[in-house]
Amino acid sequence: MNCRFLCRATSRRTFIGWSIAATASPVLRSPRSAWAQSGTPVATRVIPHSKEQLPVIGLGTANDFQIQPQGADKVTLKKVVDDLLAQGCKLIDTASSYGEAESVLGDLLSDQDRAKVFLATKIEDGSSNGGLSELRNSLARLRYRQVDLLQQHNVSDPRQDLAPFREWKAQGLCRYIGVTTTFKNDYDAAEAVIRREKPDFFQVDYSLGDRSAERRLLPAAREVGAAVLTALPFGRSSVFTAVRGRSVPEWALEFGATTWAQFFLKFLLGHEAVTAVIPGTTNPAHLADNISAGRGPYPDAKQRQAMIDFFTEL
Ligand SMILES: NC(=O)c1ccc[n+]([C@@H]2O[C@H](COP(=O)([O-])OP(=O)(O)OC[C@H]3O[C@@H](n4cnc5c(N)ncnc54)[C@H](OP(=O)(O)O)[C@@H]3O)[C@@H](O)[C@H]2O)c1
């Protein structure tokens, strides 16, 4: 079932109706909230350059994955990965610079897992020699022959040449290439690289609390057909802090958001340029919550504006 169609099919009148009804009756519950709990498959979106489908919810590893886990911690991390895959998701984002994260994933992933996972990593050095050495080190730590996505971590030079990345792709060391940025001072450089090099993927910090990427970077990525991954979708938890003590508004039920995590992730997935979100968690309950955001409809333009207004007025 096409979630976007479902979302569009719910009229503005319905949305406003829910808003009014919510004011009148704080205990009102929409049957649509069942999407969050049901066995409805997590939505997928196409990677524009290949038309391959990618589930919209992924997992970031810039957290406790960076430390070699022992005992119960290892069991918990394994559960996070297992649950992700069991729910039909597969994107895991890591980096050579995330402490021990690549080695930890290498230990946790079985060969069966590797066949399912869409593994994205990042290297710091984009040069032919240094980059290849760093990439080989990442592959060894991950125990992969080929990663799905290789990204230049934190692109900062507008003249950055992705020729070495294309060469590694041609050699079969990765299937897709991309660039990332989460630094505002590097946004101009990132835009120049996106427009000139037309990478398969672009990863950028984007959350309801920081919408800077909407201005130029998301449109640029869309124009060149780069799939977009949103780093820091919770602004490293800052969006949760902003709503502390508040309930999710009733009108969010219209697009199936029953928790704040779903509210924040569905906001991002409502943007036409966004392919997948990569919230970081090492908590299985949080992972389940985040995965639920991949089910049911997404907010349309009017609903997204209502979310922005709500968040801005906090
Ligand atoms: N330059 C770059 O390319 C770049 C830079 C930064 C990040 N990234 C990528 O983006 C990913 C995400 O960033 P991030 O992990 O730093 O920040 P984030 O996803 O914005 O926020 C993570 C925080 O949110 C909490 N959280 C997750 N799910 C939750 C839920 N359902 N309910 C309540 N709290 C929840 C996590 O705590 P718990 O662990 O307790 O759930 C953690 O404290 C990274 O892991 C990395 O892959 C890329």
mmCIF file of C-alpha atoms and ligand atoms in Angstrom:
data_model
loop_
_atom_site.group_PDB
_atom_site.id
_atom_site.type_symbol
_atom_site.label_atom_id
_atom_site.label_comp_id
_atom_site.label_asym_id
_atom_site.label_seq_id
_atom_site.Cartn_x
_atom_site.Cartn_y
_atom_site.Cartn_z
ATOM 1 C CA MET A 1 0.000 0.000 0.000
ATOM 2 C CA ASN A 2 1.326 3.432 -0.902
ATOM 3 C CA CYS A 3 1.641 5.421 2.315
ATOM 4 C CA ARG A 4 1.987 8.712 0.494
ATOM 5 C CA PHE A 5 -1.283 7.996 -1.287
ATOM 6 C CA LEU A 6 -2.972 7.237 2.006
ATOM 7 C CA CYS A 7 -1.674 10.462 3.458
ATOM 8 C CA ARG A 8 -2.828 12.489 0.472
ATOM 9 C CA ALA A 9 -6.175 10.710 0.565
ATOM 10 C CA THR A 10 -6.891 12.056 4.039
ATOM 11 C CA SER A 11 -8.368 15.430 3.258
ATOM 12 C CA ARG A 12 -7.500 18.735 4.824
ATOM 13 C CA ARG A 13 -11.024 18.762 6.223
ATOM 14 C CA THR A 14 -10.309 15.525 8.057
ATOM 15 C CA PHE A 15 -7.095 16.970 9.472
ATOM 16 C CA ILE A 16 -8.771 20.120 10.713
ATOM 17 C CA GLY A 17 -11.620 18.013 12.036
ATOM 18 C CA TRP A 18 -9.192 16.040 14.154
ATOM 19 C CA SER A 19 -7.578 19.233 15.417
ATOM 20 C CA ILE A 20 -10.916 20.579 16.580
ATOM 21 C CA ALA A 21 -12.031 17.255 17.982
ATOM 22 C CA ALA A 22 -8.773 16.933 19.870
ATOM 23 C CA THR A 23 -9.409 20.235 21.609
ATOM 24 C CA ALA A 24 -12.847 19.080 22.625
ATOM 25 C CA SER A 25 -11.854 15.592 23.705
ATOM 26 C CA PRO A 26 -8.335 14.913 24.928
ATOM 27 C CA VAL A 27 -8.957 11.151 25.119
ATOM 28 C CA LEU A 28 -10.023 10.782 21.482
ATOM 29 C CA ARG A 29 -8.090 8.053 19.688
ATOM 30 C CA SER A 30 -7.873 7.565 15.922
ATOM 31 C CA PRO A 31 -7.993 4.057 14.503
ATOM 32 C CA ARG A 32 -4.991 5.188 12.471
ATOM 33 C CA SER A 33 -2.815 4.942 15.581
ATOM 34 C CA ALA A 34 -3.063 1.177 15.049
ATOM 35 C CA TRP A 35 -0.526 1.617 12.241
ATOM 36 C CA ALA A 36 2.170 2.160 14.825
ATOM 37 C CA GLN A 37 1.620 -1.197 16.499
ATOM 38 C CA SER A 38 0.449 -3.334 13.617
ATOM 39 C CA GLY A 39 2.407 -5.729 11.480
ATOM 40 C CA THR A 40 2.202 -3.258 8.600
ATOM 41 C CA PRO A 41 5.512 -3.402 6.739
ATOM 42 C CA VAL A 42 7.918 -0.528 7.125
ATOM 43 C CA ALA A 43 7.741 1.693 4.043
ATOM 44 C CA THR A 44 10.512 1.698 1.475
ATOM 45 C CA ARG A 45 11.689 4.416 -0.913
ATOM 46 C CA VAL A 46 13.752 4.178 -4.062
ATOM 47 C CA ILE A 47 17.389 5.094 -4.333
ATOM 48 C CA PRO A 48 17.004 7.396 -7.351
ATOM 49 C CA HIS A 49 20.167 6.339 -9.242
ATOM 50 C CA SER A 50 19.331 2.617 -9.139
ATOM 51 C CA LYS A 51 15.617 2.331 -8.283
ATOM 52 C CA GLU A 52 16.592 -0.121 -5.519
ATOM 53 C CA GLN A 53 14.159 0.024 -2.590
ATOM 54 C CA LEU A 54 15.452 1.017 0.832
ATOM 55 C CA PRO A 55 13.417 0.820 4.074
ATOM 56 C CA VAL A 56 12.913 4.336 5.452
ATOM 57 C CA ILE A 57 14.123 3.567 8.981
ATOM 58 C CA GLY A 58 17.791 2.861 9.581
ATOM 59 C CA LEU A 59 20.129 2.822 12.560
ATOM 60 C CA GLY A 60 23.010 5.147 13.444
ATOM 61 C CA THR A 61 26.030 3.909 15.389
ATOM 62 C CA ALA A 62 27.698 7.102 16.652
ATOM 63 C CA ASN A 63 26.847 6.059 20.214
ATOM 64 C CA ASP A 64 27.623 3.100 22.494
ATOM 65 C CA PHE A 65 28.387 1.034 19.386
ATOM 66 C CA GLN A 66 31.723 2.854 19.561
ATOM 67 C CA ILE A 67 32.779 0.858 22.633
ATOM 68 C CA GLN A 68 33.518 -2.876 22.645
ATOM 69 C CA PRO A 69 30.543 -4.218 24.626
ATOM 70 C CA GLN A 70 30.823 -6.852 27.314
ATOM 71 C CA GLY A 71 28.225 -9.209 28.816
ATOM 72 C CA ALA A 72 24.704 -7.795 28.962
ATOM 73 C CA ASP A 73 25.677 -4.754 26.867
ATOM 74 C CA LYS A 74 26.695 -7.021 24.009
ATOM 75 C CA VAL A 75 23.392 -8.917 24.241
ATOM 76 C CA THR A 76 21.531 -5.602 24.095
ATOM 77 C CA LEU A 77 23.427 -4.343 21.049
ATOM 78 C CA LYS A 78 22.876 -7.679 19.311
ATOM 79 C CA LYS A 79 19.162 -7.386 20.078
ATOM 80 C CA VAL A 80 19.064 -3.906 18.520
ATOM 81 C CA VAL A 81 20.586 -5.250 15.298
ATOM 82 C CA ASP A 82 18.438 -8.400 15.309
ATOM 83 C CA ASP A 83 15.231 -6.439 15.910
ATOM 84 C CA LEU A 84 16.094 -3.981 13.153
ATOM 85 C CA LEU A 85 16.469 -6.810 10.651
ATOM 86 C CA ALA A 86 13.489 -8.782 11.982
ATOM 87 C CA GLN A 87 11.258 -5.758 11.315
ATOM 88 C CA GLY A 88 12.349 -5.622 7.671
ATOM 89 C CA CYS A 89 14.719 -2.682 8.069
ATOM 90 C CA LYS A 90 18.327 -2.956 6.934
ATOM 91 C CA LEU A 91 20.222 0.331 6.777
ATOM 92 C CA ILE A 92 23.041 0.668 9.335
ATOM 93 C CA ASP A 93 25.234 3.772 9.218
ATOM 94 C CA THR A 94 28.701 3.774 10.724
ATOM 95 C CA ALA A 95 32.115 5.391 10.116
ATOM 96 C CA SER A 96 35.807 4.640 10.371
ATOM 97 C CA SER A 97 36.010 7.422 12.980
ATOM 98 C CA TYR A 98 33.280 6.046 15.280
ATOM 99 C CA GLY A 99 35.665 4.469 17.778
ATOM 100 C CA GLU A 100 35.272 0.693 17.668
ATOM 101 C CA ALA A 101 31.868 0.787 15.926
ATOM 102 C CA GLU A 102 33.016 -0.940 12.722
ATOM 103 C CA SER A 103 34.685 -3.730 14.706
ATOM 104 C CA VAL A 104 31.672 -4.053 16.993
ATOM 105 C CA LEU A 105 29.388 -4.435 13.973
ATOM 106 C CA GLY A 106 31.858 -6.873 12.437
ATOM 107 C CA ASP A 107 31.546 -9.022 15.572
ATOM 108 C CA LEU A 108 27.774 -8.722 15.912
ATOM 109 C CA LEU A 109 26.762 -9.397 12.310
ATOM 110 C CA SER A 110 26.472 -13.007 11.217
ATOM 111 C CA ASP A 111 26.953 -13.942 7.565
ATOM 112 C CA GLN A 112 23.163 -14.219 7.308
ATOM 113 C CA ASP A 113 22.857 -10.700 8.685
ATOM 114 C CA ARG A 114 25.421 -9.404 6.199
ATOM 115 C CA ALA A 115 23.260 -10.685 3.352
ATOM 116 C CA LYS A 116 20.363 -8.551 4.647
ATOM 117 C CA VAL A 117 22.079 -5.403 5.908
ATOM 118 C CA PHE A 118 22.543 -2.281 3.808
ATOM 119 C CA LEU A 119 25.837 -1.197 5.325
ATOM 120 C CA ALA A 120 26.912 2.426 5.023
ATOM 121 C CA THR A 121 30.271 3.608 6.276
ATOM 122 C CA LYS A 122 32.378 6.745 5.942
ATOM 123 C CA ILE A 123 36.032 7.501 5.478
ATOM 124 C CA GLU A 124 37.888 10.688 6.354
ATOM 125 C CA ASP A 125 40.482 10.575 3.559
ATOM 126 C CA GLY A 126 39.024 10.836 0.052
ATOM 127 C CA SER A 127 42.378 10.617 -1.738
ATOM 128 C CA SER A 128 43.274 7.642 -3.928
ATOM 129 C CA ASN A 129 46.000 6.180 -1.739
ATOM 130 C CA GLY A 130 45.104 7.256 1.779
ATOM 131 C CA GLY A 131 41.414 6.648 1.143
ATOM 132 C CA LEU A 132 41.947 3.161 -0.231
ATOM 133 C CA SER A 133 44.034 2.219 2.784
ATOM 134 C CA GLU A 134 41.350 3.575 5.135
ATOM 135 C CA LEU A 135 38.604 1.792 3.182
ATOM 136 C CA ARG A 136 40.462 -1.535 3.313
ATOM 137 C CA ASN A 137 40.860 -1.116 7.047
ATOM 138 C CA SER A 138 37.106 -0.462 7.385
ATOM 139 C CA LEU A 139 36.269 -3.525 5.286
ATOM 140 C CA ALA A 140 38.539 -5.668 7.468
ATOM 141 C CA ARG A 141 36.982 -4.361 10.678
ATOM 142 C CA LEU A 142 33.468 -4.846 9.314
ATOM 143 C CA ARG A 143 34.400 -8.228 7.780
ATOM 144 C CA TYR A 144 32.918 -7.150 4.458
ATOM 145 C CA ARG A 145 34.312 -7.474 0.949
ATOM 146 C CA GLN A 146 32.027 -4.703 -0.276
ATOM 147 C CA VAL A 147 30.025 -2.108 1.643
ATOM 148 C CA ASP A 148 26.747 -0.895 0.212
ATOM 149 C CA LEU A 149 27.494 2.792 0.650
ATOM 150 C CA LEU A 150 30.843 4.541 1.017
ATOM 151 C CA GLN A 151 30.655 8.185 2.068
ATOM 152 C CA GLN A 152 33.182 10.995 2.298
ATOM 153 C CA HIS A 153 32.785 11.985 5.947
ATOM 154 C CA ASN A 154 32.230 15.707 6.497
ATOM 155 C CA VAL A 155 32.982 17.085 3.049
ATOM 156 C CA SER A 156 34.518 20.556 3.475
ATOM 157 C CA ASP A 157 36.299 21.359 0.203
ATOM 158 C CA PRO A 158 34.053 22.596 -2.643
ATOM 159 C CA ARG A 159 36.594 21.118 -5.099
ATOM 160 C CA GLN A 160 36.392 17.634 -3.534
ATOM 161 C CA ASP A 161 36.818 15.139 -6.368
ATOM 162 C CA LEU A 162 34.863 11.894 -5.986
ATOM 163 C CA ALA A 163 36.846 10.165 -8.748
ATOM 164 C CA PRO A 164 38.591 7.851 -6.221
ATOM 165 C CA PHE A 165 35.169 6.860 -4.849
ATOM 166 C CA ARG A 166 33.928 6.095 -8.366
ATOM 167 C CA GLU A 167 37.065 4.015 -8.947
ATOM 168 C CA TRP A 168 36.452 1.999 -5.736
ATOM 169 C CA LYS A 169 32.855 1.540 -6.829
ATOM 170 C CA ALA A 170 34.040 0.244 -10.206
ATOM 171 C CA GLN A 171 36.366 -2.158 -8.368
ATOM 172 C CA GLY A 172 33.404 -3.534 -6.412
ATOM 173 C CA LEU A 173 34.517 -2.235 -3.000
ATOM 174 C CA CYS A 174 31.223 -0.360 -2.614
ATOM 175 C CA ARG A 175 27.887 -0.249 -4.446
ATOM 176 C CA TYR A 176 27.062 3.433 -3.916
ATOM 177 C CA ILE A 177 29.043 6.564 -3.112
ATOM 178 C CA GLY A 178 28.045 9.608 -1.096
ATOM 179 C CA VAL A 179 29.116 12.619 0.929
ATOM 180 C CA THR A 180 28.051 13.848 4.358
ATOM 181 C CA THR A 181 28.038 17.086 6.291
ATOM 182 C CA THR A 182 26.743 18.189 9.670
ATOM 183 C CA PHE A 183 28.701 21.457 9.781
ATOM 184 C CA LYS A 184 26.910 24.667 8.799
ATOM 185 C CA ASN A 185 30.198 26.279 7.697
ATOM 186 C CA ASP A 186 30.635 23.470 5.173
ATOM 187 C CA TYR A 187 27.124 23.605 3.693
ATOM 188 C CA ASP A 188 28.258 25.715 0.701
ATOM 189 C CA ALA A 189 31.071 23.270 -0.015
ATOM 190 C CA ALA A 190 28.664 20.350 0.299
ATOM 191 C CA GLU A 191 26.239 21.957 -2.138
ATOM 192 C CA ALA A 192 29.020 22.580 -4.676
ATOM 193 C CA VAL A 193 30.150 18.944 -4.436
ATOM 194 C CA ILE A 194 26.603 17.582 -4.668
ATOM 195 C CA ARG A 195 25.815 19.642 -7.766
ATOM 196 C CA ARG A 196 29.090 18.842 -9.558
ATOM 197 C CA GLU A 197 29.714 15.223 -8.529
ATOM 198 C CA LYS A 198 26.085 14.038 -8.346
ATOM 199 C CA PRO A 199 26.723 11.361 -5.684
ATOM 200 C CA ASP A 200 24.313 8.478 -5.155
ATOM 201 C CA PHE A 201 23.718 9.537 -1.532
ATOM 202 C CA PHE A 202 23.898 12.660 0.585
ATOM 203 C CA GLN A 203 23.759 12.580 4.391
ATOM 204 C CA VAL A 204 22.989 15.753 6.331
ATOM 205 C CA ASP A 205 21.863 16.799 9.798
ATOM 206 C CA TYR A 206 18.151 17.499 9.667
ATOM 207 C CA SER A 207 15.602 17.551 12.466
ATOM 208 C CA LEU A 208 12.475 19.452 13.448
ATOM 209 C CA GLY A 209 14.791 21.513 15.654
ATOM 210 C CA ASP A 210 17.276 22.297 12.863
ATOM 211 C CA ARG A 211 15.820 22.724 9.390
ATOM 212 C CA SER A 212 18.793 24.521 7.798
ATOM 213 C CA ALA A 213 19.255 21.737 5.246
ATOM 214 C CA GLU A 214 15.837 22.525 3.763
ATOM 215 C CA ARG A 215 17.041 25.791 2.253
ATOM 216 C CA ARG A 216 19.609 24.656 -0.326
ATOM 217 C CA LEU A 217 20.974 21.190 0.397
ATOM 218 C CA LEU A 218 17.808 19.084 0.206
ATOM 219 C CA PRO A 219 16.708 20.772 -3.054
ATOM 220 C CA ALA A 220 20.226 20.274 -4.492
ATOM 221 C CA ALA A 221 20.215 16.591 -3.559
ATOM 222 C CA ARG A 222 16.792 16.148 -5.100
ATOM 223 C CA GLU A 223 17.852 17.861 -8.325
ATOM 224 C CA VAL A 224 20.831 15.522 -8.836
ATOM 225 C CA GLY A 225 18.934 12.403 -7.758
ATOM 226 C CA ALA A 226 20.948 11.799 -4.591
ATOM 227 C CA ALA A 227 19.197 9.673 -1.975
ATOM 228 C CA VAL A 228 19.108 11.579 1.327
ATOM 229 C CA LEU A 229 19.869 10.150 4.775
ATOM 230 C CA THR A 230 19.135 12.397 7.748
ATOM 231 C CA ALA A 231 21.868 12.369 10.381
ATOM 232 C CA LEU A 232 21.005 13.589 13.889
ATOM 233 C CA PRO A 233 17.234 13.239 13.342
ATOM 234 C CA PHE A 234 16.665 13.925 17.041
ATOM 235 C CA GLY A 235 19.347 16.631 17.203
ATOM 236 C CA ARG A 236 21.204 14.356 19.627
ATOM 237 C CA SER A 237 18.071 14.223 21.816
ATOM 238 C CA SER A 238 17.577 18.017 21.888
ATOM 239 C CA VAL A 239 14.111 17.720 20.303
ATOM 240 C CA PHE A 240 13.004 15.424 23.131
ATOM 241 C CA THR A 241 14.279 17.976 25.646
ATOM 242 C CA ALA A 242 12.241 20.702 23.906
ATOM 243 C CA VAL A 243 8.964 18.790 24.406
ATOM 244 C CA ARG A 244 9.675 17.433 27.879
ATOM 245 C CA GLY A 245 6.507 17.306 29.956
ATOM 246 C CA ARG A 246 4.225 17.704 26.932
ATOM 247 C CA SER A 247 1.965 15.171 25.231
ATOM 248 C CA VAL A 248 2.055 14.488 21.515
ATOM 249 C CA PRO A 249 -0.772 16.585 20.025
ATOM 250 C CA GLU A 250 -3.904 14.621 19.193
ATOM 251 C CA TRP A 251 -3.843 15.822 15.585
ATOM 252 C CA ALA A 252 -0.622 13.853 15.060
ATOM 253 C CA LEU A 253 -2.818 10.743 15.091
ATOM 254 C CA GLU A 254 -3.919 11.776 11.608
ATOM 255 C CA PHE A 255 -0.534 10.580 10.328
ATOM 256 C CA GLY A 256 -0.180 7.837 12.916
ATOM 257 C CA ALA A 257 2.311 9.460 15.327
ATOM 258 C CA THR A 258 1.599 8.361 18.889
ATOM 259 C CA THR A 259 5.013 9.108 20.423
ATOM 260 C CA TRP A 260 7.461 11.981 20.157
ATOM 261 C CA ALA A 261 9.999 9.821 18.331
ATOM 262 C CA GLN A 262 7.388 8.981 15.697
ATOM 263 C CA PHE A 263 6.377 12.641 15.502
ATOM 264 C CA PHE A 264 9.968 13.752 14.865
ATOM 265 C CA LEU A 265 10.837 11.006 12.381
ATOM 266 C CA LYS A 266 7.577 11.259 10.447
ATOM 267 C CA PHE A 267 8.207 14.990 10.078
ATOM 268 C CA LEU A 268 11.491 14.203 8.282
ATOM 269 C CA LEU A 269 9.985 11.426 6.187
ATOM 270 C CA GLY A 270 7.267 13.847 5.089
ATOM 271 C CA HIS A 271 9.915 15.780 3.130
ATOM 272 C CA GLU A 272 9.986 14.736 -0.509
ATOM 273 C CA ALA A 273 13.799 14.666 -0.712
ATOM 274 C CA VAL A 274 14.323 12.368 2.288
ATOM 275 C CA THR A 275 14.961 8.690 1.551
ATOM 276 C CA ALA A 276 15.654 7.319 5.046
ATOM 277 C CA VAL A 277 16.324 8.452 8.607
ATOM 278 C CA ILE A 278 19.114 7.005 10.739
ATOM 279 C CA PRO A 279 18.283 7.622 14.403
ATOM 280 C CA GLY A 280 20.965 6.459 16.793
ATOM 281 C CA THR A 281 19.943 4.158 19.599
ATOM 282 C CA THR A 282 21.281 1.285 21.643
ATOM 283 C CA ASN A 283 17.937 0.763 23.377
ATOM 284 C CA PRO A 284 15.687 -1.971 21.883
ATOM 285 C CA ALA A 285 12.498 -0.224 23.090
ATOM 286 C CA HIS A 286 13.570 3.018 21.408
ATOM 287 C CA LEU A 287 14.435 1.101 18.253
ATOM 288 C CA ALA A 288 10.922 -0.399 18.162
ATOM 289 C CA ASP A 289 9.455 3.077 18.618
ATOM 290 C CA ASN A 290 11.608 4.486 15.816
ATOM 291 C CA ILE A 291 10.686 1.631 13.484
ATOM 292 C CA SER A 292 7.002 2.386 14.061
ATOM 293 C CA ALA A 293 7.593 5.756 12.416
ATOM 294 C CA GLY A 294 8.188 3.853 9.198
ATOM 295 C CA ARG A 295 4.595 2.593 9.149
ATOM 296 C CA GLY A 296 1.433 4.361 8.091
ATOM 297 C CA PRO A 297 1.142 7.748 6.410
ATOM 298 C CA TYR A 298 3.438 10.765 6.594
ATOM 299 C CA PRO A 299 2.440 14.370 7.202
ATOM 300 C CA ASP A 300 1.701 16.355 4.066
ATOM 301 C CA ALA A 301 2.825 19.955 3.552
ATOM 302 C CA LYS A 302 0.057 21.468 5.685
ATOM 303 C CA GLN A 303 0.554 18.977 8.471
ATOM 304 C CA ARG A 304 4.317 19.546 8.386
ATOM 305 C CA GLN A 305 3.726 23.283 8.704
ATOM 306 C CA ALA A 306 1.501 22.614 11.723
ATOM 307 C CA MET A 307 4.350 20.572 13.226
ATOM 308 C CA ILE A 308 6.816 23.413 12.605
ATOM 309 C CA ASP A 309 4.431 25.955 14.145
ATOM 310 C CA PHE A 310 3.858 23.714 17.148
ATOM 311 C CA PHE A 311 7.580 23.189 17.696
ATOM 312 C CA THR A 312 8.476 26.842 17.123
ATOM 313 C CA GLU A 313 5.920 27.990 19.681
ATOM 314 C CA LEU A 314 7.225 25.714 22.453
HETATM 315 N N1 LIG B 1 28.843 13.988 9.810
HETATM 316 C C1 LIG B 1 28.097 12.905 9.760
HETATM 317 O O1 LIG B 1 28.094 12.234 8.772
HETATM 318 C C2 LIG B 1 27.276 12.516 10.955
HETATM 319 C C3 LIG B 1 27.332 13.285 12.127
HETATM 320 C C4 LIG B 1 26.537 12.905 13.201
HETATM 321 C C5 LIG B 1 25.742 11.777 13.120
HETATM 322 N N2 LIG B 1 25.722 11.023 11.980
HETATM 323 C C6 LIG B 1 24.888 9.812 11.896
HETATM 324 O O2 LIG B 1 23.587 10.095 12.397
HETATM 325 C C7 LIG B 1 23.242 9.103 13.375
HETATM 326 C C8 LIG B 1 22.263 9.642 14.359
HETATM 327 O O3 LIG B 1 22.881 10.656 15.143
HETATM 328 P P1 LIG B 1 23.038 10.528 16.725
HETATM 329 O O4 LIG B 1 22.870 9.123 17.148
HETATM 330 O O5 LIG B 1 24.291 11.207 17.100
HETATM 331 O O6 LIG B 1 21.862 11.470 17.244
HETATM 332 P P2 LIG B 1 20.246 11.359 17.149
HETATM 333 O O7 LIG B 1 19.856 10.161 16.355
HETATM 334 O O8 LIG B 1 19.759 12.695 16.718
HETATM 335 O O9 LIG B 1 19.843 11.174 18.672
HETATM 336 C C9 LIG B 1 20.268 10.061 19.385
HETATM 337 C C10 LIG B 1 19.722 10.196 20.815
HETATM 338 O O10 LIG B 1 18.305 9.991 20.791
HETATM 339 C C11 LIG B 1 17.959 8.974 21.730
HETATM 340 N N3 LIG B 1 16.850 8.216 21.159
HETATM 341 C C12 LIG B 1 16.850 7.427 20.059
HETATM 342 N N4 LIG B 1 15.628 6.918 19.829
HETATM 343 C C13 LIG B 1 14.830 7.381 20.827
HETATM 344 C C14 LIG B 1 13.464 7.182 21.155
HETATM 345 N N5 LIG B 1 12.661 6.426 20.398
HETATM 346 N N6 LIG B 1 12.978 7.796 22.260
HETATM 347 C C15 LIG B 1 13.772 8.568 23.040
HETATM 348 N N7 LIG B 1 15.088 8.791 22.788
HETATM 349 C C16 LIG B 1 15.609 8.192 21.685
HETATM 350 C C17 LIG B 1 19.196 8.144 21.900
HETATM 351 O O11 LIG B 1 19.242 7.550 23.183
HETATM 352 P P3 LIG B 1 19.143 5.937 23.358
HETATM 353 O O12 LIG B 1 20.425 5.335 22.854
HETATM 354 O O13 LIG B 1 18.936 5.776 24.812
HETATM 355 O O14 LIG B 1 17.966 5.473 22.561
HETATM 356 C C18 LIG B 1 20.294 9.188 21.778
HETATM 357 O O15 LIG B 1 20.533 9.842 23.004
HETATM 358 C C19 LIG B 1 24.590 8.726 13.979
HETATM 359 O O16 LIG B 1 24.520 7.544 14.721
HETATM 360 C C20 LIG B 1 25.434 8.650 12.734
HETATM 361 O O17 LIG B 1 25.208 7.398 12.096
HETATM 362 C C21 LIG B 1 26.469 11.386 10.904
#
